[in-house]
GROMACS .gro file of C-alpha atoms in nm:
model
  148
    1LEU     CA    1   6.158   5.930   2.862
    2PHE     CA    2   6.417   5.720   2.808
    3PHE     CA    3   6.497   5.649   3.200
    4PHE     CA    4   6.215   5.623   3.435
    5ASN     CA    5   6.043   5.519   3.767
    6GLN     CA    6   5.717   5.342   3.842
    7GLN     CA    7   5.574   5.687   3.958
    8THR     CA    8   5.676   5.885   3.624
    9ALA     CA    9   5.561   5.625   3.392
   10TYR     CA   10   5.245   5.582   3.577
   11GLU     CA   11   5.165   5.964   3.550
   12VAL     CA   12   5.232   5.970   3.174
   13LEU     CA   13   5.027   5.731   3.097
   14ARG     CA   14   4.738   5.809   3.316
   15SER     CA   15   4.806   6.188   3.213
   16LEU     CA   16   4.754   6.035   2.802
   17VAL     CA   17   4.416   5.892   2.864
   18GLY     CA   18   4.317   6.126   3.121
   19SER     CA   19   4.070   6.001   3.426
   20GLY     CA   20   3.623   6.020   3.511
   21VAL     CA   21   3.525   6.365   3.348
   22TYR     CA   22   3.872   6.420   3.138
   23LYS     CA   23   3.888   6.120   3.031
   24ARG     CA   24   4.068   6.105   2.607
   25GLN     CA   25   4.007   5.859   2.349
   26VAL     CA   26   4.318   5.871   2.252
   27ARG     CA   27   4.499   5.534   2.033
   28THR     CA   28   4.784   5.427   2.022
   29LEU     CA   29   4.983   5.308   1.759
   30THR     CA   30   5.182   5.004   1.660
   31MET     CA   31   5.451   5.073   1.427
   32ALA     CA   32   5.304   4.929   1.133
   33GLU     CA   33   5.002   5.135   1.240
   34TYR     CA   34   5.202   5.434   1.215
   35ILE     CA   35   5.409   5.379   0.869
   36GLN     CA   36   5.091   5.317   0.709
   37ALA     CA   37   4.927   5.640   0.902
   38ILE     CA   38   5.196   5.877   0.804
   39GLU     CA   39   5.125   5.774   0.455
   40GLN     CA   40   4.783   5.890   0.426
   41PRO     CA   41   4.662   6.274   0.330
   42ARG     CA   42   4.548   6.278   0.676
   43PRO     CA   43   4.678   6.066   1.007
   44PRO     CA   44   4.367   5.956   1.182
   45ALA     CA   45   4.297   6.171   1.477
   46ASN     CA   46   4.329   6.153   1.857
   47THR     CA   47   4.603   5.845   1.773
   48VAL     CA   48   5.005   5.882   1.952
   49LEU     CA   49   5.334   5.687   1.906
   50LEU     CA   50   5.483   5.584   2.199
   51THR     CA   51   5.825   5.564   2.190
   52PHE     CA   52   6.117   5.486   2.410
   53ASP     CA   53   6.483   5.455   2.292
   54ASP     CA   54   6.823   5.205   2.381
   55GLY     CA   55   6.625   4.952   2.560
   56TYR     CA   56   6.604   4.957   2.916
   57GLU     CA   57   6.506   4.700   3.102
   58SER     CA   58   6.285   4.937   3.239
   59VAL     CA   59   6.014   4.890   2.978
   60TYR     CA   60   5.989   4.561   3.026
   61THR     CA   61   5.971   4.559   3.464
   62ILE     CA   62   5.779   4.891   3.418
   63LEU     CA   63   5.614   4.973   3.124
   64ARG     CA   64   5.481   4.658   2.954
   65PRO     CA   65   5.218   4.620   3.286
   66LEU     CA   66   5.086   4.988   3.290
   67LEU     CA   67   5.046   4.951   2.964
   68GLN     CA   68   4.891   4.647   2.925
   69ARG     CA   69   4.652   4.777   3.252
   70TYR     CA   70   4.586   5.142   2.987
   71GLY     CA   71   4.507   4.920   2.704
   72LEU     CA   72   4.761   5.086   2.540
   73HIS     CA   73   5.090   5.087   2.290
   74ALA     CA   74   5.435   5.111   2.269
   75THR     CA   75   5.743   5.059   2.086
   76SER     CA   76   6.066   4.983   2.245
   77PHE     CA   77   6.386   5.128   2.022
   78VAL     CA   78   6.619   4.892   2.133
   79ILE     CA   79   7.052   4.949   2.068
   80THR     CA   80   7.104   4.590   1.983
   81SER     CA   81   7.479   4.543   2.041
   82ARG     CA   82   7.382   4.634   2.409
   83VAL     CA   83   7.087   4.392   2.457
   84GLY     CA   84   7.173   4.140   2.732
   85ARG     CA   85   7.510   4.274   2.830
   86GLN     CA   86   7.566   4.507   3.142
   87ASN     CA   87   7.495   4.872   3.169
   88THR     CA   88   7.877   5.022   3.164
   89ILE     CA   89   7.737   5.366   3.159
   90ASN     CA   90   7.452   5.354   3.422
   91ARG     CA   91   7.466   5.025   3.612
   92ASN     CA   92   7.186   5.068   3.780
   93GLN     CA   93   6.925   5.046   3.471
   94PRO     CA   94   7.057   4.757   3.275
   95TRP     CA   95   6.927   4.655   2.937
   96LEU     CA   96   6.682   4.432   2.771
   97THR     CA   97   6.804   4.027   2.718
   98TRP     CA   98   6.660   3.926   2.402
   99ASP     CA   99   6.465   3.676   2.566
  100GLN     CA  100   6.277   3.980   2.733
  101CYS     CA  101   6.243   4.179   2.348
  102ARG     CA  102   6.090   3.799   2.256
  103GLU     CA  103   5.832   3.805   2.501
  104LEU     CA  104   5.745   4.170   2.461
  105GLN     CA  105   5.736   4.145   2.088
  106ALA     CA  106   5.490   3.855   2.148
  107SER     CA  107   5.290   4.020   2.362
  108GLY     CA  108   5.181   4.214   2.102
  109VAL     CA  109   5.156   4.558   2.389
  110VAL     CA  110   5.515   4.632   2.333
  111ASP     CA  111   5.712   4.701   1.928
  112ILE     CA  112   6.016   4.625   1.966
  113GLU     CA  113   6.281   4.759   1.739
  114GLY     CA  114   6.665   4.849   1.632
  115HIS     CA  115   6.782   5.152   1.759
  116GLY     CA  116   7.106   5.296   1.533
  117GLU     CA  117   7.406   5.277   1.674
  118ALA     CA  118   7.640   5.549   1.608
  119SER     CA  119   7.509   5.796   1.761
  120HIS     CA  120   7.537   5.594   2.119
  121CYS     CA  121   7.898   5.416   2.051
  122THR     CA  122   8.060   5.670   2.286
  123VAL     CA  123   7.939   5.823   2.585
  124GLY     CA  124   8.163   6.017   2.798
  125GLY     CA  125   8.440   5.856   2.613
  126GLN     CA  126   8.350   5.517   2.747
  127ALA     CA  127   8.231   5.242   2.468
  128ASN     CA  128   7.959   5.115   2.560
  129GLY     CA  129   7.827   4.818   2.261
  130GLY     CA  130   7.954   4.999   1.964
  131GLY     CA  131   7.905   4.803   1.666
  132ARG     CA  132   7.693   4.914   1.319
  133LYS     CA  133   7.484   4.619   1.299
  134GLY     CA  134   7.187   4.816   1.161
  135PRO     CA  135   6.820   4.816   1.288
  136GLY     CA  136   6.719   4.484   1.092
  137VAL     CA  137   6.878   4.317   1.396
  138ALA     CA  138   6.675   4.347   1.647
  139ARG     CA  139   6.372   4.207   1.425
  140ARG     CA  140   6.622   3.895   1.304
  141LYS     CA  141   6.729   3.843   1.662
  142ILE     CA  142   6.345   3.834   1.821
  143ALA     CA  143   6.304   3.538   1.531
  144GLY     CA  144   6.583   3.331   1.731
  145GLU     CA  145   6.838   3.406   1.431
  146GLU     CA  146   7.223   3.398   1.549
  147ILE     CA  147   7.420   3.677   1.474
  148GLU     CA  148   7.768   3.756   1.518
   0.00000   0.00000   0.00000
């Protein structure tokens, strides 16, 4: 899901965990757990890695409370040059701020990782972010490092 509303997110997460007689024993992985899992000859059973691209604010406002409700975990890959800026492509869907990214990371519910930016330098002929700072920027910004 790249853009979602509360109902869509609820339905997707609810279907993942199931309910009542159909309750599933699915465990969501952190990014660190995923990296360990793929290095094993056999991945852990009943696990999934939930990822959300680009760094939309709905990860903070909609997704995080639902993940907490269901005891799930996710990773958000943010386009670092867009964090804290106005979304010029879709003004109705703001980007996360660095404070929100830090709060999500500290919550233990959502990992924040960097998204490759080369594929998002222009959309429909509009520059929206640009720059190619790389995935390491997200971790450094969350740690409070000033980056030009």
